[in-house]
PDB file of C-alpha atoms and ligand atoms in Angstrom:
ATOM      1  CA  UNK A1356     138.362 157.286-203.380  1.00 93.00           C
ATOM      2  CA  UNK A1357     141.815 158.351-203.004  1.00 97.00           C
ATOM      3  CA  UNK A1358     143.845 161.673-203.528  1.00 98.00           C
ATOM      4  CA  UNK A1359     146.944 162.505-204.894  1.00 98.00           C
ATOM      5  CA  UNK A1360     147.578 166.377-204.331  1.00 98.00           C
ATOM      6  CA  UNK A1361     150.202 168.443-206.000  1.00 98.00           C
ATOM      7  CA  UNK A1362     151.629 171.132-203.299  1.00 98.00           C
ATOM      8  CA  UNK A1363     154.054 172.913-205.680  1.00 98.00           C
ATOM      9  CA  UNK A1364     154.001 175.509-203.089  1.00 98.00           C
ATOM     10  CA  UNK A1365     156.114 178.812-204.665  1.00 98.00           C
ATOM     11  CA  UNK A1366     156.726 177.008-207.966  1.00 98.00           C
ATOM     12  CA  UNK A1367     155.356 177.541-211.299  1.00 98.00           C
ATOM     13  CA  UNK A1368     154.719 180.379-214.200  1.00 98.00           C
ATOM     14  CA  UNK A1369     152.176 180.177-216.853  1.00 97.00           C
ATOM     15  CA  UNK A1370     154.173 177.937-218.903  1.00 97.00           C
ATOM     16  CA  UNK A1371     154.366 175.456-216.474  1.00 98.00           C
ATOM     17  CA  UNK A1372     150.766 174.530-217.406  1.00 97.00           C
ATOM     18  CA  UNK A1373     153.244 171.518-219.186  1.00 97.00           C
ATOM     19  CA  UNK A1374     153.621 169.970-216.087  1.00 97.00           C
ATOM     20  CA  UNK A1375     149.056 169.765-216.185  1.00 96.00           C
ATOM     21  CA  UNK A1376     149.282 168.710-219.460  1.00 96.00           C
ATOM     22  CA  UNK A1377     151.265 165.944-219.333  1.00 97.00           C
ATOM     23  CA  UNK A1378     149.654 164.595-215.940  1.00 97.00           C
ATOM     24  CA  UNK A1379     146.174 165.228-217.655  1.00 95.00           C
ATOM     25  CA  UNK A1380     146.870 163.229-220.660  1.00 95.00           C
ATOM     26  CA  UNK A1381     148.155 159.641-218.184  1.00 97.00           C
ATOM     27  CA  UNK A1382     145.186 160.310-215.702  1.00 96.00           C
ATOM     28  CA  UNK A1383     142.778 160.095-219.156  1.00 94.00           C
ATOM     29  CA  UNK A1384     144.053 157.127-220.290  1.00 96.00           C
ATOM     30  CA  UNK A1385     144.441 155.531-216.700  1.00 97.00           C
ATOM     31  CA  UNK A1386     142.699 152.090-216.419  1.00 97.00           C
ATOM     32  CA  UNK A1387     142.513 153.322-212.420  1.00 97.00           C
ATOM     33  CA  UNK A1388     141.434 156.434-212.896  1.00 96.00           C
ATOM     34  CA  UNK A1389     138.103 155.925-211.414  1.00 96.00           C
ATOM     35  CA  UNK A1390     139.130 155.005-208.402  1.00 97.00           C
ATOM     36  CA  UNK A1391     141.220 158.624-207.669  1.00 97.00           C
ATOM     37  CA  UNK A1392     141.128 161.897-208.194  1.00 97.00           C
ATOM     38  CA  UNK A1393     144.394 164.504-208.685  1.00 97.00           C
ATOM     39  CA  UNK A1394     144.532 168.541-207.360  1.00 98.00           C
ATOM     40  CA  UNK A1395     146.831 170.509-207.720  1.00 98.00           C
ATOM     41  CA  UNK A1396     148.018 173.912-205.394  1.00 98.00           C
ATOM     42  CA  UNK A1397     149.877 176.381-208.064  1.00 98.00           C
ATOM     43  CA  UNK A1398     150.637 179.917-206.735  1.00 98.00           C
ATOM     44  CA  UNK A1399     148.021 181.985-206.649  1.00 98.00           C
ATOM     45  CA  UNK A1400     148.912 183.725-209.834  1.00 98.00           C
ATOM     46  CA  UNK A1401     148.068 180.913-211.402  1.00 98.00           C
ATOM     47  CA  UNK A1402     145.390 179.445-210.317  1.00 98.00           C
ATOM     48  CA  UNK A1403     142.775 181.262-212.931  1.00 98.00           C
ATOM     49  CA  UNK A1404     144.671 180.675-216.139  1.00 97.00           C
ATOM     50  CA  UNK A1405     144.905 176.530-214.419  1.00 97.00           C
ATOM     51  CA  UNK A1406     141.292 176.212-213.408  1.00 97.00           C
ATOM     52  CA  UNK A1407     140.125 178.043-216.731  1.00 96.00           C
ATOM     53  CA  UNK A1408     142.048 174.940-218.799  1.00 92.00           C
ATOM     54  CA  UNK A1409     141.418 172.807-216.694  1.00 90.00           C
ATOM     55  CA  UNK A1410     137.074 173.244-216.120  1.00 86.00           C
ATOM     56  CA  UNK A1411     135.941 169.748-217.719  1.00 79.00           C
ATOM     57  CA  UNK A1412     138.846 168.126-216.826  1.00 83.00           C
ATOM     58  CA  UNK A1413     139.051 166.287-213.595  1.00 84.00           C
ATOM     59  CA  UNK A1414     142.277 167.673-212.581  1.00 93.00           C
ATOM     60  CA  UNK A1415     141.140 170.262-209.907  1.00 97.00           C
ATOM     61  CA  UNK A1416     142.850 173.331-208.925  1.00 98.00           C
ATOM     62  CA  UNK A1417     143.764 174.268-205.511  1.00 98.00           C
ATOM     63  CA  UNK A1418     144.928 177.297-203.394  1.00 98.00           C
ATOM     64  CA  UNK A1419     147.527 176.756-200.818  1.00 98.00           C
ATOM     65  CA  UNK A1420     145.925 179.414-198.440  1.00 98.00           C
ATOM     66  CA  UNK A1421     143.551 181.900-197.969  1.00 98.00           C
ATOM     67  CA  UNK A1422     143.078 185.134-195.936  1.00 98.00           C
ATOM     68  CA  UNK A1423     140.391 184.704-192.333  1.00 98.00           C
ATOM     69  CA  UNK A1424     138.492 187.136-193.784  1.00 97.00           C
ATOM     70  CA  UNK A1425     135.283 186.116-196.024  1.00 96.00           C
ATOM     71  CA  UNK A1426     135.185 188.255-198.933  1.00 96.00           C
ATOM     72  CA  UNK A1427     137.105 192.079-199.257  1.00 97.00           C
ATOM     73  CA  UNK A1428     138.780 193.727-196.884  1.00 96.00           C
ATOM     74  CA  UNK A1429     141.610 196.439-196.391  1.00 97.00           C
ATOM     75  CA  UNK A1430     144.349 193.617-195.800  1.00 97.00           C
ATOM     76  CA  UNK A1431     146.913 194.404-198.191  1.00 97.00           C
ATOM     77  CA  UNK A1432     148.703 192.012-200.378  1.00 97.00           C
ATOM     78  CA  UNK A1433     145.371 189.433-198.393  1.00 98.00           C
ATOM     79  CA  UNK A1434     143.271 187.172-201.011  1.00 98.00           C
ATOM     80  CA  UNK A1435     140.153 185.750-199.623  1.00 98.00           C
ATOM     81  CA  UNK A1436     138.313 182.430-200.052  1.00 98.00           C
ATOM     82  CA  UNK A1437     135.362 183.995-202.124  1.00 98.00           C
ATOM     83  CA  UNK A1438     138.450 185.425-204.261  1.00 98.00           C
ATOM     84  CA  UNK A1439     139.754 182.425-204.715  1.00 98.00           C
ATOM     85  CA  UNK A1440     136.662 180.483-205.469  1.00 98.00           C
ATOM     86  CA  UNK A1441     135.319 183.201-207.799  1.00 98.00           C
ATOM     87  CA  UNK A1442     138.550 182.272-210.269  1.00 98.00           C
ATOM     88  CA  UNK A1443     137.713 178.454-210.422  1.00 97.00           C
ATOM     89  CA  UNK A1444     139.763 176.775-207.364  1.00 98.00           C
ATOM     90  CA  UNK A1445     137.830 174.055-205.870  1.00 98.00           C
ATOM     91  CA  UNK A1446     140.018 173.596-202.487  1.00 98.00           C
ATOM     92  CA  UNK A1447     141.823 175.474-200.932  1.00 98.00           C
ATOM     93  CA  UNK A1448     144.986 173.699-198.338  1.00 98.00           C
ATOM     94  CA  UNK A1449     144.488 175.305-195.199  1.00 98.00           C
ATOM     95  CA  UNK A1450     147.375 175.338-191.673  1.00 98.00           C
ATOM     96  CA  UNK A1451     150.164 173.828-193.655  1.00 98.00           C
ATOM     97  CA  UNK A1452     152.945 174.290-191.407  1.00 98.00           C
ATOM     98  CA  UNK A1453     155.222 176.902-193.783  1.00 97.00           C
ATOM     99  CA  UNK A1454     152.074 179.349-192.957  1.00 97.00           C
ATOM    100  CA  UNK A1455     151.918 178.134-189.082  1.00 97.00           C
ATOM    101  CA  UNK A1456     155.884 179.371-188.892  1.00 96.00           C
ATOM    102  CA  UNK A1457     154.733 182.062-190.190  1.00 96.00           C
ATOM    103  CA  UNK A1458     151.992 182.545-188.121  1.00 97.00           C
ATOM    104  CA  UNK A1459     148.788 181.168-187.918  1.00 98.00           C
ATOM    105  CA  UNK A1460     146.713 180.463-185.400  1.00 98.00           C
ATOM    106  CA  UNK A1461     144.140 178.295-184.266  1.00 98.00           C
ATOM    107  CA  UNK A1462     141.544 180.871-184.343  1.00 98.00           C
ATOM    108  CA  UNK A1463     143.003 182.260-187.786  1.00 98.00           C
ATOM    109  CA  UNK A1464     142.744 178.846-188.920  1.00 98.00           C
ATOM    110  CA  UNK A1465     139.187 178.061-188.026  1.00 98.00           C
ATOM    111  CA  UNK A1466     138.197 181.678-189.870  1.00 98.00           C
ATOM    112  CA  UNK A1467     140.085 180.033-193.231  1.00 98.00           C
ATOM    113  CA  UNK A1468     138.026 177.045-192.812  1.00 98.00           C
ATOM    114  CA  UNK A1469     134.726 178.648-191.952  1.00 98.00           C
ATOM    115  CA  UNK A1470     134.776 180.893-194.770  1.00 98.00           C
ATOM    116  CA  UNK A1471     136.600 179.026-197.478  1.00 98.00           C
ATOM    117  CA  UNK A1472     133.544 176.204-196.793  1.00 98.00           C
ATOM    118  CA  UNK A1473     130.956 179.148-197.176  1.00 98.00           C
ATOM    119  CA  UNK A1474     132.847 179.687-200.780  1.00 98.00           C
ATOM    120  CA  UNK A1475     132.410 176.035-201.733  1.00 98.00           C
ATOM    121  CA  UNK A1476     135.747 175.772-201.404  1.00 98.00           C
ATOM    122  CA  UNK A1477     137.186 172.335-200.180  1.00 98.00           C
ATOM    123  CA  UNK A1478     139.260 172.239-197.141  1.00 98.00           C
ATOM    124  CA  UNK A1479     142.346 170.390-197.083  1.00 98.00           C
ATOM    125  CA  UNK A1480     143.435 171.027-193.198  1.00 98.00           C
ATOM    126  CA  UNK A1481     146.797 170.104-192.622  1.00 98.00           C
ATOM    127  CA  UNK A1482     148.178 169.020-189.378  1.00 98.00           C
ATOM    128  CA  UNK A1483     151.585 167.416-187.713  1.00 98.00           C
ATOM    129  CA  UNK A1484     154.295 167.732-185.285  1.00 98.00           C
ATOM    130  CA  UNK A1485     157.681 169.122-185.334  1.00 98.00           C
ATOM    131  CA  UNK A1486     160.686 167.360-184.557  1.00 98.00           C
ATOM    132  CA  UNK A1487     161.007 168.216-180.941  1.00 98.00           C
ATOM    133  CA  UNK A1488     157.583 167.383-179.979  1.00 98.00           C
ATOM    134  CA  UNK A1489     158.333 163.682-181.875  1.00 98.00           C
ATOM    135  CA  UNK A1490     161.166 163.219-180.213  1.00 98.00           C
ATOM    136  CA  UNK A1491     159.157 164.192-176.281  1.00 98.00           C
ATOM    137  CA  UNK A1492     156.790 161.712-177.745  1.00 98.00           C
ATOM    138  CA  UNK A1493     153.606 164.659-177.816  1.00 98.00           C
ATOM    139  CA  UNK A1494     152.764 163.665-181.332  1.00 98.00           C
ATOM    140  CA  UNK A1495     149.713 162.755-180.276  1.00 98.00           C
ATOM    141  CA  UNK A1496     148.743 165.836-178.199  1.00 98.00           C
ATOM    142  CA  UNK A1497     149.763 167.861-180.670  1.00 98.00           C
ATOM    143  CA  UNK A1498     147.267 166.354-183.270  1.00 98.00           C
ATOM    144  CA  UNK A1499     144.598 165.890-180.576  1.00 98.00           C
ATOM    145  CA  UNK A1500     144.979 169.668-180.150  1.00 98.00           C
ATOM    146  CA  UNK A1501     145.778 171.021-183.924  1.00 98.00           C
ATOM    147  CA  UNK A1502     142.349 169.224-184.328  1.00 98.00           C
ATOM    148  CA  UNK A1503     140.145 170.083-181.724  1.00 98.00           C
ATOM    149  CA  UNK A1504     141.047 174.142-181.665  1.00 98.00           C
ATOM    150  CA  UNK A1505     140.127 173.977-185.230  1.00 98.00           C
ATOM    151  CA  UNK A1506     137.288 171.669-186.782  1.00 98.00           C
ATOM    152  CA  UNK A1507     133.979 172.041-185.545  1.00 97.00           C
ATOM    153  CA  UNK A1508     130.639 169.515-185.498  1.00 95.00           C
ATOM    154  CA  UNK A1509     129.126 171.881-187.612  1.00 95.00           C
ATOM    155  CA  UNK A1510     131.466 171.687-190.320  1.00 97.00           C
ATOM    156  CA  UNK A1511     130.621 170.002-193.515  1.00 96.00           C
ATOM    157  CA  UNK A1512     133.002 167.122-192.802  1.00 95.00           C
ATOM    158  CA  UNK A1513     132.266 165.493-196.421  1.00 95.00           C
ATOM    159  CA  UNK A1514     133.996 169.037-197.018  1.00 98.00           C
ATOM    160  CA  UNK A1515     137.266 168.565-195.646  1.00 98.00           C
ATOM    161  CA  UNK A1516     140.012 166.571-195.865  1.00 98.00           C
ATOM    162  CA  UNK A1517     142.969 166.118-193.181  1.00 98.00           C
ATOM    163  CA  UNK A1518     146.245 166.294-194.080  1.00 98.00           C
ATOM    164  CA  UNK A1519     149.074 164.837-191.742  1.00 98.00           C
ATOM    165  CA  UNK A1520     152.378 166.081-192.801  1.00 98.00           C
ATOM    166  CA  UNK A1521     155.071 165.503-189.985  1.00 98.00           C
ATOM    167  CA  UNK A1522     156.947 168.791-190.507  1.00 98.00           C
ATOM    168  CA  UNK A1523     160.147 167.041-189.874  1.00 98.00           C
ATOM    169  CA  UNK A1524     159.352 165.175-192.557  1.00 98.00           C
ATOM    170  CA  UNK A1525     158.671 167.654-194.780  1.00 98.00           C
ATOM    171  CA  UNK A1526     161.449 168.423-197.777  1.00 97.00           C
ATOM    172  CA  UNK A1527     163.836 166.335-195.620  1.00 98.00           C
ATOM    173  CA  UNK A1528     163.527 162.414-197.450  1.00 98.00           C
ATOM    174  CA  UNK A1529     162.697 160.862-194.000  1.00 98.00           C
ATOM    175  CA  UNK A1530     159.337 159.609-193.007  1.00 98.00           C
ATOM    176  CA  UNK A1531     157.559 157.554-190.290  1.00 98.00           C
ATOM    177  CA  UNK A1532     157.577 153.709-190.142  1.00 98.00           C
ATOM    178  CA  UNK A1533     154.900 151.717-191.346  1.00 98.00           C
ATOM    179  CA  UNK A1534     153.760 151.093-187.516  1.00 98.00           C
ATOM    180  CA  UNK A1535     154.599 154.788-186.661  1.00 98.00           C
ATOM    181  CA  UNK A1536     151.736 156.192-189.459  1.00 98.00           C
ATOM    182  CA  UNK A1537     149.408 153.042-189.028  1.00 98.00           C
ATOM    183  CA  UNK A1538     148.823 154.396-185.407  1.00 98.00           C
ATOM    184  CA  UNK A1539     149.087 157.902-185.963  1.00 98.00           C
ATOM    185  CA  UNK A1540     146.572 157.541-189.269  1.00 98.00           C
ATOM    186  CA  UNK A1541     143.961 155.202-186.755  1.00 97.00           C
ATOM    187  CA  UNK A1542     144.557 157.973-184.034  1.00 98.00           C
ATOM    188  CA  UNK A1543     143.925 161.095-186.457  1.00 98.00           C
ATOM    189  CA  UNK A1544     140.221 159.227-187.309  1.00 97.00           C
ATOM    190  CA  UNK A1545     139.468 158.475-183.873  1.00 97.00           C
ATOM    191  CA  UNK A1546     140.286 162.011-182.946  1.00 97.00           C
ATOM    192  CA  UNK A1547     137.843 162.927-186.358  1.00 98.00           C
ATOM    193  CA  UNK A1548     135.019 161.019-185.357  1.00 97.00           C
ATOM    194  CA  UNK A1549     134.556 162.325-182.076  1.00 96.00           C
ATOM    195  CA  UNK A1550     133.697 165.719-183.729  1.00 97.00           C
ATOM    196  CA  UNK A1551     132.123 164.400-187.141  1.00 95.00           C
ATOM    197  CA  UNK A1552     130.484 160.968-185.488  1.00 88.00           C
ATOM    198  CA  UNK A1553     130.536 157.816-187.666  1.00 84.00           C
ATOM    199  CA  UNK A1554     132.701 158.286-190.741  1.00 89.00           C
ATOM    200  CA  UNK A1555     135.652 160.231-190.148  1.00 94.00           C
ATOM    201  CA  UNK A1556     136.944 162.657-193.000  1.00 97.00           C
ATOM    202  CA  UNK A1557     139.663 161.350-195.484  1.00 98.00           C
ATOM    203  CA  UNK A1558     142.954 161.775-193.567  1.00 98.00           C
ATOM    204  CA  UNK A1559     146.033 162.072-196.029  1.00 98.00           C
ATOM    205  CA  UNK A1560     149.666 161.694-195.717  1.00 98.00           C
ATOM    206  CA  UNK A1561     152.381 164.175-196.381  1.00 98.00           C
ATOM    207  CA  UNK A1562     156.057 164.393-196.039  1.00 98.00           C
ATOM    208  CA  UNK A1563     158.900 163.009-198.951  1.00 98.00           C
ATOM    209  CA  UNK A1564     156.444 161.016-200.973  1.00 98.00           C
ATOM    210  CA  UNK A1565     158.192 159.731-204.002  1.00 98.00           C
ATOM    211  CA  UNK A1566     157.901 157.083-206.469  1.00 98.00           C
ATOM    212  CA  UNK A1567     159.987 154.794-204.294  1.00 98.00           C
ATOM    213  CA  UNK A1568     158.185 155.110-201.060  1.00 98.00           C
ATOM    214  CA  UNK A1569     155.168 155.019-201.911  1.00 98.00           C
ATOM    215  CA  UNK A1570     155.220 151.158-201.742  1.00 98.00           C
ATOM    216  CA  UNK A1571     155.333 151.377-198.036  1.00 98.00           C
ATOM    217  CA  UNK A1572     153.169 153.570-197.880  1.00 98.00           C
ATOM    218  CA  UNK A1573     150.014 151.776-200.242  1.00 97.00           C
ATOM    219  CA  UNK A1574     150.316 148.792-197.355  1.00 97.00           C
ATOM    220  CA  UNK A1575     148.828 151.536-194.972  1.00 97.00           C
ATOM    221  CA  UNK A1576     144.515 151.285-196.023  1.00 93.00           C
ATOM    222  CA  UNK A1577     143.738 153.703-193.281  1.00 94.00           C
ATOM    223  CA  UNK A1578     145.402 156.419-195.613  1.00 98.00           C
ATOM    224  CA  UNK A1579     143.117 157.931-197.592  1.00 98.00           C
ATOM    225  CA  UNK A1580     145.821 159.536-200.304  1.00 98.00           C
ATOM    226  CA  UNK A1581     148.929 162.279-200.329  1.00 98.00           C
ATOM    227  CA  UNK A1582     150.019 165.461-200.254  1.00 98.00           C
ATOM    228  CA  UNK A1583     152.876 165.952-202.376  1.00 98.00           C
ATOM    229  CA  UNK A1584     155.678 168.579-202.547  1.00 98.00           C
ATOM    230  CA  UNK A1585     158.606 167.971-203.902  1.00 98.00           C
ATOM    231  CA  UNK A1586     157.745 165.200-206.332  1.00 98.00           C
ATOM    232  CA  UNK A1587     154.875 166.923-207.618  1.00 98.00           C
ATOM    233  CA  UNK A1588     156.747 169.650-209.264  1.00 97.00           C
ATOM    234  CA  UNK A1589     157.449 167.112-212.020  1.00 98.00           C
ATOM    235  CA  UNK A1590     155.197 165.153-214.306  1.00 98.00           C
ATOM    236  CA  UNK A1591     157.285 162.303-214.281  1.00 98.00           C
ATOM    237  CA  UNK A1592     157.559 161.930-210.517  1.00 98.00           C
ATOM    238  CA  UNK A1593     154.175 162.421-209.343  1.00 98.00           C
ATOM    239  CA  UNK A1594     152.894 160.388-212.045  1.00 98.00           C
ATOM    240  CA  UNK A1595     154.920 157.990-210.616  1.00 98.00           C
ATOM    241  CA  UNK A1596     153.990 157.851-207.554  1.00 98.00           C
ATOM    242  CA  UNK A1597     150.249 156.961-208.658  1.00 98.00           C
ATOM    243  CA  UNK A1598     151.572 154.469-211.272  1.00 98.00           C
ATOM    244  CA  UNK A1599     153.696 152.541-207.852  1.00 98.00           C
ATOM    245  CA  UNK A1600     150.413 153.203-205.986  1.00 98.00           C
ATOM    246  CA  UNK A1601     148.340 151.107-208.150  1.00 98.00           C
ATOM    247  CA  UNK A1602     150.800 148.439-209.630  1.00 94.00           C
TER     248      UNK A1602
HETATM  249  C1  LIG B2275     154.482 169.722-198.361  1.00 68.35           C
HETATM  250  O1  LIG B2275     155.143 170.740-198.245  1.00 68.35           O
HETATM  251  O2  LIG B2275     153.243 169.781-198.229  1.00 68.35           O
HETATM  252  C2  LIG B2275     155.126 168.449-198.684  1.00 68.35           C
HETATM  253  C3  LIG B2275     154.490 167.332-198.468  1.00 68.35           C
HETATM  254  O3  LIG B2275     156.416 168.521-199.198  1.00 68.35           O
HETATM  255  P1  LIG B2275     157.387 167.296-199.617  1.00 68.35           P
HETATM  256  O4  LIG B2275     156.579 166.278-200.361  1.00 68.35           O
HETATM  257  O5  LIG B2275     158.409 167.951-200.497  1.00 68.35           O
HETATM  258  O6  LIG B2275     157.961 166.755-198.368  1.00 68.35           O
END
């Protein structure tokens, strides 16, 4: 099974729905459908009005974060994962690096993933190094790190999905080689199934994916599917991308 996720990140108003539509209407008639599924992160304002249209669909709607707290609190302007699930998102993206800038840690992290889990929400944890720590050549201490301070053996791991989104490739139109992400994918699962034993979680790619690229990247079996930005903001492009995916 592999994923295609829509990060439109702070994009969208309720007529954007559009956008849904027309992806619902090609994954319906897709011959491959079967074999993937689609999710999509609106804005949190969103995210009722989506999941409401979309209930026996099998497009799935997403949040891009959620607060470390389980249910209320006196956080203003916070929205928990029992908020979130309670309005008909089924994952929720959790450490993607616009909300580690902005400051998230580790042990805020592992609170989001606790308690968005204890919400039946999925987790899609997101992970990857900056430019700098590429270029020292710590990728893979970073990882090894942004992984172990977070998951834990007693998470659900057929509940979470890894996403690794090199941040400097993020918005920028450059990504890794072909070698570069085989490696880093086999590393990420090795890393996975030292916590999880046996079968690692699905492990994801994110960073520029487009219609183009993604021939390079289908080569790559360890990856388990993408997290798209950019692209995903239009129907066209992202259904592009899993059109090139399975041609
Ligand atoms: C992202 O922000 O999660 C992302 C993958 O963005 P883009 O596809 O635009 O690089």
């Amino acid at each position: 099974m592999k994923y295609f996720i829509g990060n439109w990140k702070m994009f969208g108003v309720p007529k954007s729905i559009n956008i849904l539509n027309k992806i619902n209407s090609f994954y319906s008639k897709d011959k491959n459908r079967k074999k993937y599924g689609v999710i999509i992160t609106p804005p949190y304002t969103l995210i009722e009005s989506y999941a409401k249209f979309f209930k026996n669909k099998k497009i799935y709607i997403g949040s891009q974060n959620c607060y470390q707290k389980d249910q209320f609190s006196s956080n203003t302007a916070a929205i928990s994962p029992y908020m979130i699930s309670k309005v008909g998102a089924k994952y929720t993206l959790v450490g993607h690096s616009d909300n580690r800038d902005e400051g998230d840690t580790n042990e805020m992290l592992k609170n989001k993933v606790q308690f968005a889990l204890k919400n039946n929400l999925k987790v899609v944890f997101c992970i990857g190094e900056n430019k700098k720590e590429k270029k020292n050549k710590k990728t893979f201490s970073v990882l090894r790190n942004q992984i172990l301070k977070v998951l834990e053996k007693k998470f659900n791991k057929n509940k979470i999905i890894v996403a690794y989104e090199p941040i400097w490739s993020i918005g920028t139109g450059k990504i890794p080689t072909r070698v570069e992400l085989e490696k880093t994918t086999t590393f990420i699962k090795k890393v996975l199934r030292s916590i999880f034993k046996k079968k690692s979680p699905a492990v994801l790619y994110g960073g520029s994916v487009d219609g183009k690229n993604i021939e390079m990247f289908k080569k790559i079996k360890e990856i388990d599917g993408f997290l798209i930005g950019g692209a995903s903001k239009s129907s066209k492009k992202f259904i592009d991308i899993i059109k090139n995916y399975y041609r």
